[in-house]
JSON list of C-alpha atoms in Angstrom, two decimals:
[
{"chain": "A", "resi": 1, "resn": "GLU", "atom": "CA", "xyz": [-0.61, 8.55, 22.13]},
{"chain": "A", "resi": 2, "resn": "ASN", "atom": "CA", "xyz": [-4.44, 8.54, 21.99]},
{"chain": "A", "resi": 3, "resn": "ASP", "atom": "CA", "xyz": [-4.82, 4.93, 23.22]},
{"chain": "A", "resi": 4, "resn": "ASP", "atom": "CA", "xyz": [-6.45, 3.79, 19.97]},
{"chain": "A", "resi": 5, "resn": "ILE", "atom": "CA", "xyz": [-6.07, 0.07, 19.30]},
{"chain": "A", "resi": 6, "resn": "PHE", "atom": "CA", "xyz": [-5.31, -1.03, 15.75]},
{"chain": "A", "resi": 7, "resn": "ARG", "atom": "CA", "xyz": [-6.13, -4.67, 15.12]},
{"chain": "A", "resi": 8, "resn": "GLY", "atom": "CA", "xyz": [-4.72, -6.51, 12.15]},
{"chain": "A", "resi": 9, "resn": "VAL", "atom": "CA", "xyz": [-7.30, -7.91, 9.75]},
{"chain": "A", "resi": 10, "resn": "CYS", "atom": "CA", "xyz": [-5.79, -11.40, 9.58]},
{"chain": "A", "resi": 11, "resn": "SER", "atom": "CA", "xyz": [-4.32, -11.61, 13.07]},
{"chain": "A", "resi": 12, "resn": "GLY", "atom": "CA", "xyz": [-7.56, -10.22, 14.55]},
{"chain": "A", "resi": 13, "resn": "PHE", "atom": "CA", "xyz": [-9.61, -12.83, 12.71]},
{"chain": "A", "resi": 14, "resn": "LEU", "atom": "CA", "xyz": [-7.39, -15.67, 13.92]},
{"chain": "A", "resi": 15, "resn": "GLN", "atom": "CA", "xyz": [-7.43, -14.35, 17.46]},
{"chain": "A", "resi": 16, "resn": "ASN", "atom": "CA", "xyz": [-11.23, -14.41, 17.53]},
{"chain": "A", "resi": 17, "resn": "LEU", "atom": "CA", "xyz": [-11.55, -18.02, 16.37]},
{"chain": "A", "resi": 18, "resn": "GLU", "atom": "CA", "xyz": [-13.05, -20.08, 19.17]},
{"chain": "A", "resi": 19, "resn": "LEU", "atom": "CA", "xyz": [-10.96, -23.14, 19.99]},
{"chain": "A", "resi": 20, "resn": "PRO", "atom": "CA", "xyz": [-12.43, -26.29, 21.56]},
{"chain": "A", "resi": 21, "resn": "SER", "atom": "CA", "xyz": [-12.46, -26.32, 25.36]},
{"chain": "A", "resi": 22, "resn": "THR", "atom": "CA", "xyz": [-9.86, -28.46, 27.10]},
{"chain": "A", "resi": 23, "resn": "SER", "atom": "CA", "xyz": [-9.07, -29.40, 30.66]},
{"chain": "A", "resi": 24, "resn": "ALA", "atom": "CA", "xyz": [-5.67, -28.63, 32.12]},
{"chain": "A", "resi": 25, "resn": "GLU", "atom": "CA", "xyz": [-6.28, -31.15, 34.87]},
{"chain": "A", "resi": 26, "resn": "SER", "atom": "CA", "xyz": [-6.67, -34.03, 32.42]},
{"chain": "A", "resi": 27, "resn": "SER", "atom": "CA", "xyz": [-3.67, -33.32, 30.18]},
{"chain": "A", "resi": 28, "resn": "GLY", "atom": "CA", "xyz": [-5.64, -31.22, 27.72]},
{"chain": "A", "resi": 29, "resn": "LYS", "atom": "CA", "xyz": [-8.58, -33.57, 27.30]},
{"chain": "A", "resi": 30, "resn": "ARG", "atom": "CA", "xyz": [-11.33, -32.13, 25.14]},
{"chain": "A", "resi": 31, "resn": "LEU", "atom": "CA", "xyz": [-14.42, -31.03, 27.06]},
{"chain": "A", "resi": 32, "resn": "ASP", "atom": "CA", "xyz": [-16.72, -30.62, 24.07]},
{"chain": "A", "resi": 33, "resn": "GLU", "atom": "CA", "xyz": [-17.38, -34.31, 23.52]},
{"chain": "A", "resi": 34, "resn": "GLY", "atom": "CA", "xyz": [-21.10, -35.01, 23.36]},
{"chain": "A", "resi": 35, "resn": "ALA", "atom": "CA", "xyz": [-23.07, -38.01, 24.57]},
{"chain": "A", "resi": 36, "resn": "ASP", "atom": "CA", "xyz": [-22.62, -39.59, 21.15]},
{"chain": "A", "resi": 37, "resn": "GLY", "atom": "CA", "xyz": [-18.85, -39.31, 21.43]},
{"chain": "A", "resi": 38, "resn": "LYS", "atom": "CA", "xyz": [-18.58, -36.71, 18.69]},
{"chain": "A", "resi": 39, "resn": "ARG", "atom": "CA", "xyz": [-16.54, -33.55, 19.07]},
{"chain": "A", "resi": 40, "resn": "SER", "atom": "CA", "xyz": [-16.97, -30.10, 17.63]},
{"chain": "A", "resi": 41, "resn": "PRO", "atom": "CA", "xyz": [-14.76, -29.42, 14.60]},
{"chain": "A", "resi": 42, "resn": "TRP", "atom": "CA", "xyz": [-11.70, -27.26, 15.00]},
{"chain": "A", "resi": 43, "resn": "PRO", "atom": "CA", "xyz": [-12.10, -23.80, 13.50]},
{"chain": "A", "resi": 44, "resn": "SER", "atom": "CA", "xyz": [-10.53, -23.41, 10.09]},
{"chain": "A", "resi": 45, "resn": "CYS", "atom": "CA", "xyz": [-9.81, -20.79, 7.47]},
{"chain": "A", "resi": 46, "resn": "ARG", "atom": "CA", "xyz": [-8.41, -20.79, 3.96]},
{"chain": "A", "resi": 47, "resn": "ILE", "atom": "CA", "xyz": [-4.90, -19.45, 3.51]},
{"chain": "A", "resi": 48, "resn": "PHE", "atom": "CA", "xyz": [-3.33, -18.61, 0.17]},
{"chain": "A", "resi": 49, "resn": "VAL", "atom": "CA", "xyz": [0.43, -18.09, -0.02]},
{"chain": "A", "resi": 50, "resn": "ARG", "atom": "CA", "xyz": [2.09, -16.72, -3.10]},
{"chain": "A", "resi": 51, "resn": "PRO", "atom": "CA", "xyz": [5.46, -15.11, -3.82]},
{"chain": "A", "resi": 52, "resn": "SER", "atom": "CA", "xyz": [5.51, -11.33, -3.59]},
{"chain": "A", "resi": 53, "resn": "THR", "atom": "CA", "xyz": [5.84, -9.38, -6.83]},
{"chain": "A", "resi": 54, "resn": "PHE", "atom": "CA", "xyz": [6.91, -6.24, -4.98]},
{"chain": "A", "resi": 55, "resn": "ARG", "atom": "CA", "xyz": [10.60, -6.00, -5.77]},
{"chain": "A", "resi": 56, "resn": "LEU", "atom": "CA", "xyz": [12.73, -2.98, -6.44]},
{"chain": "A", "resi": 57, "resn": "PRO", "atom": "CA", "xyz": [14.04, -2.32, -9.96]},
{"chain": "A", "resi": 58, "resn": "PRO", "atom": "CA", "xyz": [17.43, -3.87, -10.83]},
{"chain": "A", "resi": 59, "resn": "SER", "atom": "CA", "xyz": [19.05, -0.42, -10.82]},
{"chain": "A", "resi": 60, "resn": "THR", "atom": "CA", "xyz": [19.09, 1.54, -7.56]},
{"chain": "A", "resi": 61, "resn": "THR", "atom": "CA", "xyz": [18.84, 4.79, -9.52]},
{"chain": "A", "resi": 62, "resn": "THR", "atom": "CA", "xyz": [15.50, 3.91, -11.14]},
{"chain": "A", "resi": 63, "resn": "PRO", "atom": "CA", "xyz": [12.74, 6.07, -9.63]},
{"chain": "A", "resi": 64, "resn": "ILE", "atom": "CA", "xyz": [9.83, 4.37, -7.87]},
{"chain": "A", "resi": 65, "resn": "ILE", "atom": "CA", "xyz": [6.28, 5.59, -7.33]},
{"chain": "A", "resi": 66, "resn": "LEU", "atom": "CA", "xyz": [4.45, 4.05, -4.38]},
{"chain": "A", "resi": 67, "resn": "VAL", "atom": "CA", "xyz": [0.67, 4.23, -4.01]},
{"chain": "A", "resi": 68, "resn": "GLY", "atom": "CA", "xyz": [-0.38, 2.63, -0.73]},
{"chain": "A", "resi": 69, "resn": "PRO", "atom": "CA", "xyz": [-3.30, 4.12, 1.20]},
{"chain": "A", "resi": 70, "resn": "GLY", "atom": "CA", "xyz": [-4.32, 2.65, 4.55]},
{"chain": "A", "resi": 71, "resn": "THR", "atom": "CA", "xyz": [-2.82, -0.75, 5.28]},
{"chain": "A", "resi": 72, "resn": "GLY", "atom": "CA", "xyz": [-1.54, -0.75, 1.70]},
{"chain": "A", "resi": 73, "resn": "ILE", "atom": "CA", "xyz": [1.47, 1.11, 3.13]},
{"chain": "A", "resi": 74, "resn": "ALA", "atom": "CA", "xyz": [2.86, -2.21, 4.46]},
{"chain": "A", "resi": 75, "resn": "PRO", "atom": "CA", "xyz": [4.77, -3.40, 1.36]},
{"chain": "A", "resi": 76, "resn": "MET", "atom": "CA", "xyz": [5.76, 0.19, 0.61]},
{"chain": "A", "resi": 77, "resn": "ARG", "atom": "CA", "xyz": [7.56, 0.34, 3.96]},
{"chain": "A", "resi": 78, "resn": "ALA", "atom": "CA", "xyz": [9.63, -2.65, 2.89]},
{"chain": "A", "resi": 79, "resn": "LEU", "atom": "CA", "xyz": [10.61, -0.93, -0.37]},
{"chain": "A", "resi": 80, "resn": "LEU", "atom": "CA", "xyz": [11.45, 2.28, 1.49]},
{"chain": "A", "resi": 81, "resn": "GLN", "atom": "CA", "xyz": [13.51, 0.35, 4.04]},
{"chain": "A", "resi": 82, "resn": "GLU", "atom": "CA", "xyz": [15.46, -1.35, 1.27]},
{"chain": "A", "resi": 83, "resn": "ARG", "atom": "CA", "xyz": [16.09, 1.97, -0.48]},
{"chain": "A", "resi": 84, "resn": "ALA", "atom": "CA", "xyz": [17.27, 3.39, 2.86]},
{"chain": "A", "resi": 85, "resn": "PHE", "atom": "CA", "xyz": [19.68, 0.47, 3.22]},
{"chain": "A", "resi": 86, "resn": "GLN", "atom": "CA", "xyz": [20.98, 1.02, -0.30]},
{"chain": "A", "resi": 87, "resn": "LYS", "atom": "CA", "xyz": [21.61, 4.68, 0.46]},
{"chain": "A", "resi": 88, "resn": "GLU", "atom": "CA", "xyz": [23.33, 3.85, 3.75]},
{"chain": "A", "resi": 89, "resn": "SER", "atom": "CA", "xyz": [25.51, 1.39, 1.84]},
{"chain": "A", "resi": 90, "resn": "GLY", "atom": "CA", "xyz": [26.80, 4.23, -0.30]},
{"chain": "A", "resi": 91, "resn": "GLU", "atom": "CA", "xyz": [24.73, 3.51, -3.41]},
{"chain": "A", "resi": 92, "resn": "GLU", "atom": "CA", "xyz": [23.07, 6.26, -5.40]},
{"chain": "A", "resi": 93, "resn": "ILE", "atom": "CA", "xyz": [19.29, 5.93, -5.28]},
{"chain": "A", "resi": 94, "resn": "GLY", "atom": "CA", "xyz": [16.60, 7.27, -7.57]},
{"chain": "A", "resi": 95, "resn": "GLU", "atom": "CA", "xyz": [13.61, 9.39, -6.68]},
{"chain": "A", "resi": 96, "resn": "VAL", "atom": "CA", "xyz": [10.97, 7.88, -4.41]},
{"chain": "A", "resi": 97, "resn": "VAL", "atom": "CA", "xyz": [7.45, 9.33, -4.51]},
{"chain": "A", "resi": 98, "resn": "LEU", "atom": "CA", "xyz": [4.84, 8.10, -2.05]},
{"chain": "A", "resi": 99, "resn": "TYR", "atom": "CA", "xyz": [1.08, 8.58, -2.27]},
{"chain": "A", "resi": 100, "resn": "PHE", "atom": "CA", "xyz": [-0.42, 7.66, 1.09]},
{"chain": "A", "resi": 101, "resn": "GLY", "atom": "CA", "xyz": [-4.03, 8.07, 2.21]},
{"chain": "A", "resi": 102, "resn": "CYS", "atom": "CA", "xyz": [-5.87, 7.74, 5.49]},
{"chain": "A", "resi": 103, "resn": "LYS", "atom": "CA", "xyz": [-9.12, 8.87, 7.09]},
{"chain": "A", "resi": 104, "resn": "ASN", "atom": "CA", "xyz": [-7.58, 11.43, 9.40]},
{"chain": "A", "resi": 105, "resn": "GLU", "atom": "CA", "xyz": [-3.98, 12.47, 9.88]},
{"chain": "A", "resi": 106, "resn": "ALA", "atom": "CA", "xyz": [-4.37, 12.81, 13.65]},
{"chain": "A", "resi": 107, "resn": "CYS", "atom": "CA", "xyz": [-5.97, 9.39, 14.13]},
{"chain": "A", "resi": 108, "resn": "ASP", "atom": "CA", "xyz": [-4.72, 6.83, 11.65]},
{"chain": "A", "resi": 109, "resn": "TYR", "atom": "CA", "xyz": [-1.66, 8.13, 9.84]},
{"chain": "A", "resi": 110, "resn": "LEU", "atom": "CA", "xyz": [0.12, 4.76, 10.01]},
{"chain": "A", "resi": 111, "resn": "TYR", "atom": "CA", "xyz": [3.90, 4.85, 10.47]},
{"chain": "A", "resi": 112, "resn": "ALA", "atom": "CA", "xyz": [3.96, 8.65, 10.36]},
{"chain": "A", "resi": 113, "resn": "ASP", "atom": "CA", "xyz": [7.22, 8.85, 12.34]},
{"chain": "A", "resi": 114, "resn": "GLU", "atom": "CA", "xyz": [8.89, 6.31, 10.08]},
{"chain": "A", "resi": 115, "resn": "ILE", "atom": "CA", "xyz": [7.74, 8.11, 6.94]},
{"chain": "A", "resi": 116, "resn": "ARG", "atom": "CA", "xyz": [9.06, 11.43, 8.28]},
{"chain": "A", "resi": 117, "resn": "ALA", "atom": "CA", "xyz": [12.37, 9.72, 9.05]},
{"chain": "A", "resi": 118, "resn": "PHE", "atom": "CA", "xyz": [12.60, 8.56, 5.42]},
{"chain": "A", "resi": 119, "resn": "GLN", "atom": "CA", "xyz": [12.07, 12.18, 4.39]},
{"chain": "A", "resi": 120, "resn": "ASP", "atom": "CA", "xyz": [14.77, 13.40, 6.78]},
{"chain": "A", "resi": 121, "resn": "GLN", "atom": "CA", "xyz": [17.16, 10.76, 5.41]},
{"chain": "A", "resi": 122, "resn": "GLN", "atom": "CA", "xyz": [16.40, 12.01, 1.88]},
{"chain": "A", "resi": 123, "resn": "VAL", "atom": "CA", "xyz": [15.22, 8.54, 0.91]},
{"chain": "A", "resi": 124, "resn": "LEU", "atom": "CA", "xyz": [11.66, 9.70, 0.32]},
{"chain": "A", "resi": 125, "resn": "SER", "atom": "CA", "xyz": [11.76, 12.47, -2.26]},
{"chain": "A", "resi": 126, "resn": "GLN", "atom": "CA", "xyz": [8.09, 13.46, -2.16]},
{"chain": "A", "resi": 127, "resn": "LEU", "atom": "CA", "xyz": [5.10, 12.60, 0.00]},
{"chain": "A", "resi": 128, "resn": "HIS", "atom": "CA", "xyz": [1.53, 13.21, -1.18]},
{"chain": "A", "resi": 129, "resn": "LEU", "atom": "CA", "xyz": [-0.92, 12.75, 1.68]},
{"chain": "A", "resi": 130, "resn": "ALA", "atom": "CA", "xyz": [-4.62, 12.27, 0.99]},
{"chain": "A", "resi": 131, "resn": "ILE", "atom": "CA", "xyz": [-7.06, 12.76, 3.87]},
{"chain": "A", "resi": 132, "resn": "SER", "atom": "CA", "xyz": [-10.52, 11.30, 3.24]},
{"chain": "A", "resi": 133, "resn": "ARG", "atom": "CA", "xyz": [-12.17, 12.14, 6.59]},
{"chain": "A", "resi": 134, "resn": "PRO", "atom": "CA", "xyz": [-10.83, 15.49, 7.87]},
{"chain": "A", "resi": 135, "resn": "GLY", "atom": "CA", "xyz": [-13.39, 15.58, 10.70]},
{"chain": "A", "resi": 136, "resn": "TYR", "atom": "CA", "xyz": [-13.07, 11.89, 11.60]},
{"chain": "A", "resi": 137, "resn": "LYS", "atom": "CA", "xyz": [-13.55, 11.00, 15.30]},
{"chain": "A", "resi": 138, "resn": "GLY", "atom": "CA", "xyz": [-14.28, 14.56, 16.28]},
{"chain": "A", "resi": 139, "resn": "THR", "atom": "CA", "xyz": [-11.01, 16.06, 15.04]},
{"chain": "A", "resi": 140, "resn": "PRO", "atom": "CA", "xyz": [-11.08, 19.52, 13.44]},
{"chain": "A", "resi": 141, "resn": "GLY", "atom": "CA", "xyz": [-11.82, 19.70, 9.75]},
{"chain": "A", "resi": 142, "resn": "GLY", "atom": "CA", "xyz": [-14.44, 18.86, 7.24]},
{"chain": "A", "resi": 143, "resn": "GLY", "atom": "CA", "xyz": [-15.26, 19.43, 3.62]},
{"chain": "A", "resi": 144, "resn": "LYS", "atom": "CA", "xyz": [-14.24, 17.51, 0.55]},
{"chain": "A", "resi": 145, "resn": "LYS", "atom": "CA", "xyz": [-12.87, 13.99, 0.82]},
{"chain": "A", "resi": 146, "resn": "VAL", "atom": "CA", "xyz": [-9.53, 13.55, -0.91]},
{"chain": "A", "resi": 147, "resn": "TYR", "atom": "CA", "xyz": [-8.16, 10.21, -2.07]},
{"chain": "A", "resi": 148, "resn": "VAL", "atom": "CA", "xyz": [-4.81, 9.27, -3.61]},
{"chain": "A", "resi": 149, "resn": "GLN", "atom": "CA", "xyz": [-6.28, 9.07, -7.12]},
{"chain": "A", "resi": 150, "resn": "HIS", "atom": "CA", "xyz": [-7.40, 12.70, -6.81]},
{"chain": "A", "resi": 151, "resn": "LEU", "atom": "CA", "xyz": [-3.86, 13.80, -5.93]},
{"chain": "A", "resi": 152, "resn": "MET", "atom": "CA", "xyz": [-2.42, 11.83, -8.85]},
{"chain": "A", "resi": 153, "resn": "LYS", "atom": "CA", "xyz": [-4.55, 13.81, -11.29]},
{"chain": "A", "resi": 154, "resn": "GLU", "atom": "CA", "xyz": [-3.61, 17.23, -9.95]},
{"chain": "A", "resi": 155, "resn": "GLU", "atom": "CA", "xyz": [-1.77, 19.15, -12.66]},
{"chain": "A", "resi": 156, "resn": "ALA", "atom": "CA", "xyz": [1.69, 19.34, -11.06]},
{"chain": "A", "resi": 157, "resn": "ASN", "atom": "CA", "xyz": [1.55, 15.78, -9.78]},
{"chain": "A", "resi": 158, "resn": "ALA", "atom": "CA", "xyz": [0.29, 14.43, -13.10]},
{"chain": "A", "resi": 159, "resn": "LYS", "atom": "CA", "xyz": [3.15, 16.12, -14.96]},
{"chain": "A", "resi": 160, "resn": "GLU", "atom": "CA", "xyz": [5.62, 14.66, -12.49]},
{"chain": "A", "resi": 161, "resn": "LEU", "atom": "CA", "xyz": [4.14, 11.17, -12.82]},
{"chain": "A", "resi": 162, "resn": "TRP", "atom": "CA", "xyz": [4.34, 11.26, -16.60]},
{"chain": "A", "resi": 163, "resn": "ASP", "atom": "CA", "xyz": [7.93, 12.53, -16.56]},
{"chain": "A", "resi": 164, "resn": "LEU", "atom": "CA", "xyz": [9.01, 9.84, -14.08]},
{"chain": "A", "resi": 165, "resn": "ILE", "atom": "CA", "xyz": [7.33, 7.02, -16.00]},
{"chain": "A", "resi": 166, "resn": "GLU", "atom": "CA", "xyz": [8.01, 8.08, -19.58]},
{"chain": "A", "resi": 167, "resn": "ASN", "atom": "CA", "xyz": [11.39, 9.81, -19.36]},
{"chain": "A", "resi": 168, "resn": "LYS", "atom": "CA", "xyz": [13.00, 8.21, -16.30]},
{"chain": "A", "resi": 169, "resn": "GLY", "atom": "CA", "xyz": [11.61, 4.68, -16.47]},
{"chain": "A", "resi": 170, "resn": "ALA", "atom": "CA", "xyz": [9.97, 4.76, -13.05]},
{"chain": "A", "resi": 171, "resn": "TYR", "atom": "CA", "xyz": [8.30, 1.69, -11.59]},
{"chain": "A", "resi": 172, "resn": "LEU", "atom": "CA", "xyz": [4.78, 2.10, -10.16]},
{"chain": "A", "resi": 173, "resn": "TYR", "atom": "CA", "xyz": [3.62, 0.01, -7.19]},
{"chain": "A", "resi": 174, "resn": "VAL", "atom": "CA", "xyz": [-0.01, -0.03, -6.01]},
{"chain": "A", "resi": 175, "resn": "CYS", "atom": "CA", "xyz": [-1.37, -1.79, -2.93]},
{"chain": "A", "resi": 176, "resn": "GLY", "atom": "CA", "xyz": [-4.71, -1.44, -1.14]},
{"chain": "A", "resi": 177, "resn": "GLY", "atom": "CA", "xyz": [-8.39, -2.08, -1.70]},
{"chain": "A", "resi": 178, "resn": "THR", "atom": "CA", "xyz": [-9.67, -3.37, -5.03]},
{"chain": "A", "resi": 179, "resn": "LEU", "atom": "CA", "xyz": [-11.83, -0.30, -5.66]},
{"chain": "A", "resi": 180, "resn": "MET", "atom": "CA", "xyz": [-8.90, 1.98, -4.89]},
{"chain": "A", "resi": 181, "resn": "GLY", "atom": "CA", "xyz": [-6.73, 0.04, -7.33]},
{"chain": "A", "resi": 182, "resn": "THR", "atom": "CA", "xyz": [-9.34, 0.51, -10.06]},
{"chain": "A", "resi": 183, "resn": "ASP", "atom": "CA", "xyz": [-9.55, 4.24, -9.35]},
{"chain": "A", "resi": 184, "resn": "VAL", "atom": "CA", "xyz": [-5.76, 4.56, -9.41]},
{"chain": "A", "resi": 185, "resn": "HIS", "atom": "CA", "xyz": [-5.70, 2.70, -12.74]},
{"chain": "A", "resi": 186, "resn": "HIS", "atom": "CA", "xyz": [-8.20, 5.17, -14.19]},
{"chain": "A", "resi": 187, "resn": "ALA", "atom": "CA", "xyz": [-6.19, 8.08, -12.78]},
{"chain": "A", "resi": 188, "resn": "LEU", "atom": "CA", "xyz": [-3.04, 6.71, -14.45]},
{"chain": "A", "resi": 189, "resn": "LEU", "atom": "CA", "xyz": [-4.85, 6.43, -17.78]},
{"chain": "A", "resi": 190, "resn": "SER", "atom": "CA", "xyz": [-5.98, 10.04, -17.42]},
{"chain": "A", "resi": 191, "resn": "VAL", "atom": "CA", "xyz": [-2.40, 11.17, -16.76]},
{"chain": "A", "resi": 192, "resn": "ILE", "atom": "CA", "xyz": [-1.13, 9.31, -19.82]},
{"chain": "A", "resi": 193, "resn": "GLU", "atom": "CA", "xyz": [-3.90, 10.66, -22.06]},
{"chain": "A", "resi": 194, "resn": "GLN", "atom": "CA", "xyz": [-3.46, 14.24, -20.93]},
{"chain": "A", "resi": 195, "resn": "HIS", "atom": "CA", "xyz": [0.31, 14.58, -20.55]},
{"chain": "A", "resi": 196, "resn": "GLY", "atom": "CA", "xyz": [1.38, 11.88, -22.96]},
{"chain": "A", "resi": 197, "resn": "SER", "atom": "CA", "xyz": [-1.03, 13.07, -25.65]},
{"chain": "A", "resi": 198, "resn": "ARG", "atom": "CA", "xyz": [-2.40, 9.56, -26.07]},
{"chain": "A", "resi": 199, "resn": "SER", "atom": "CA", "xyz": [-5.86, 8.44, -27.07]},
{"chain": "A", "resi": 200, "resn": "SER", "atom": "CA", "xyz": [-7.79, 6.33, -24.57]},
{"chain": "A", "resi": 201, "resn": "GLY", "atom": "CA", "xyz": [-6.93, 3.21, -26.56]},
{"chain": "A", "resi": 202, "resn": "ASP", "atom": "CA", "xyz": [-3.25, 4.07, -26.77]},
{"chain": "A", "resi": 203, "resn": "ALA", "atom": "CA", "xyz": [-3.20, 4.86, -23.05]},
{"chain": "A", "resi": 204, "resn": "GLU", "atom": "CA", "xyz": [-4.57, 1.38, -22.33]},
{"chain": "A", "resi": 205, "resn": "LYS", "atom": "CA", "xyz": [-1.86, -0.16, -24.53]},
{"chain": "A", "resi": 206, "resn": "TYR", "atom": "CA", "xyz": [0.78, 1.93, -22.74]},
{"chain": "A", "resi": 207, "resn": "VAL", "atom": "CA", "xyz": [-0.35, 0.62, -19.36]},
{"chain": "A", "resi": 208, "resn": "THR", "atom": "CA", "xyz": [-0.48, -2.94, -20.70]},
{"chain": "A", "resi": 209, "resn": "ASN", "atom": "CA", "xyz": [3.14, -2.58, -21.78]},
{"chain": "A", "resi": 210, "resn": "LEU", "atom": "CA", "xyz": [4.11, -1.24, -18.35]},
{"chain": "A", "resi": 211, "resn": "LYS", "atom": "CA", "xyz": [2.59, -4.34, -16.77]},
{"chain": "A", "resi": 212, "resn": "ALA", "atom": "CA", "xyz": [4.29, -6.65, -19.26]},
{"chain": "A", "resi": 213, "resn": "GLU", "atom": "CA", "xyz": [7.64, -5.04, -18.38]},
{"chain": "A", "resi": 214, "resn": "HIS", "atom": "CA", "xyz": [6.83, -5.43, -14.65]},
{"chain": "A", "resi": 215, "resn": "LYS", "atom": "CA", "xyz": [6.93, -1.67, -14.20]},
{"chain": "A", "resi": 216, "resn": "TYR", "atom": "CA", "xyz": [3.32, -1.41, -12.99]},
{"chain": "A", "resi": 217, "resn": "ILE", "atom": "CA", "xyz": [2.78, -3.74, -10.08]}
]
């Protein structure tokens, strides 16, 4: 709507790699061959491929908590789409809580229409939206920056998180920047300490167990 262009990190990088010049008239002959007969090397990049660990719980009724600010929403979309398919197939699905963050809702709220559709379909139970740059790109707003970890620690949200994880066996999925992941981890520890009445050491052990059971991914 506002003609902004969003370029993918990986696809944008690959697009900007400069390939050797060739000639269409000579069946693609390289034009970068020097007097010594040597050619410029082809551009290269390292690629690491590994199986995804983002899979829904075995039971469709197990609640899931998704924390995916910015481009971290990508794998969360896949989980939401699968839950939507399960619901359409007549299966009962558990609660789905999404924590999404962006700089400004008017400028870079990725997949906003799709997320609203999940709400309308009653696939997405709750959406917590964190805006870190209310006045970004000249849009109205200003004041305090809010990130997903801040919303997680709000009293009502923290109580809900603890109830979902402790009493309902919810799975927690986190995707995004490394610093964000660390902050979310600390926020989770705070929730466990406060609402689970755990010491800091016991909270760490609790989280370790969640990871071991593949419930914190």
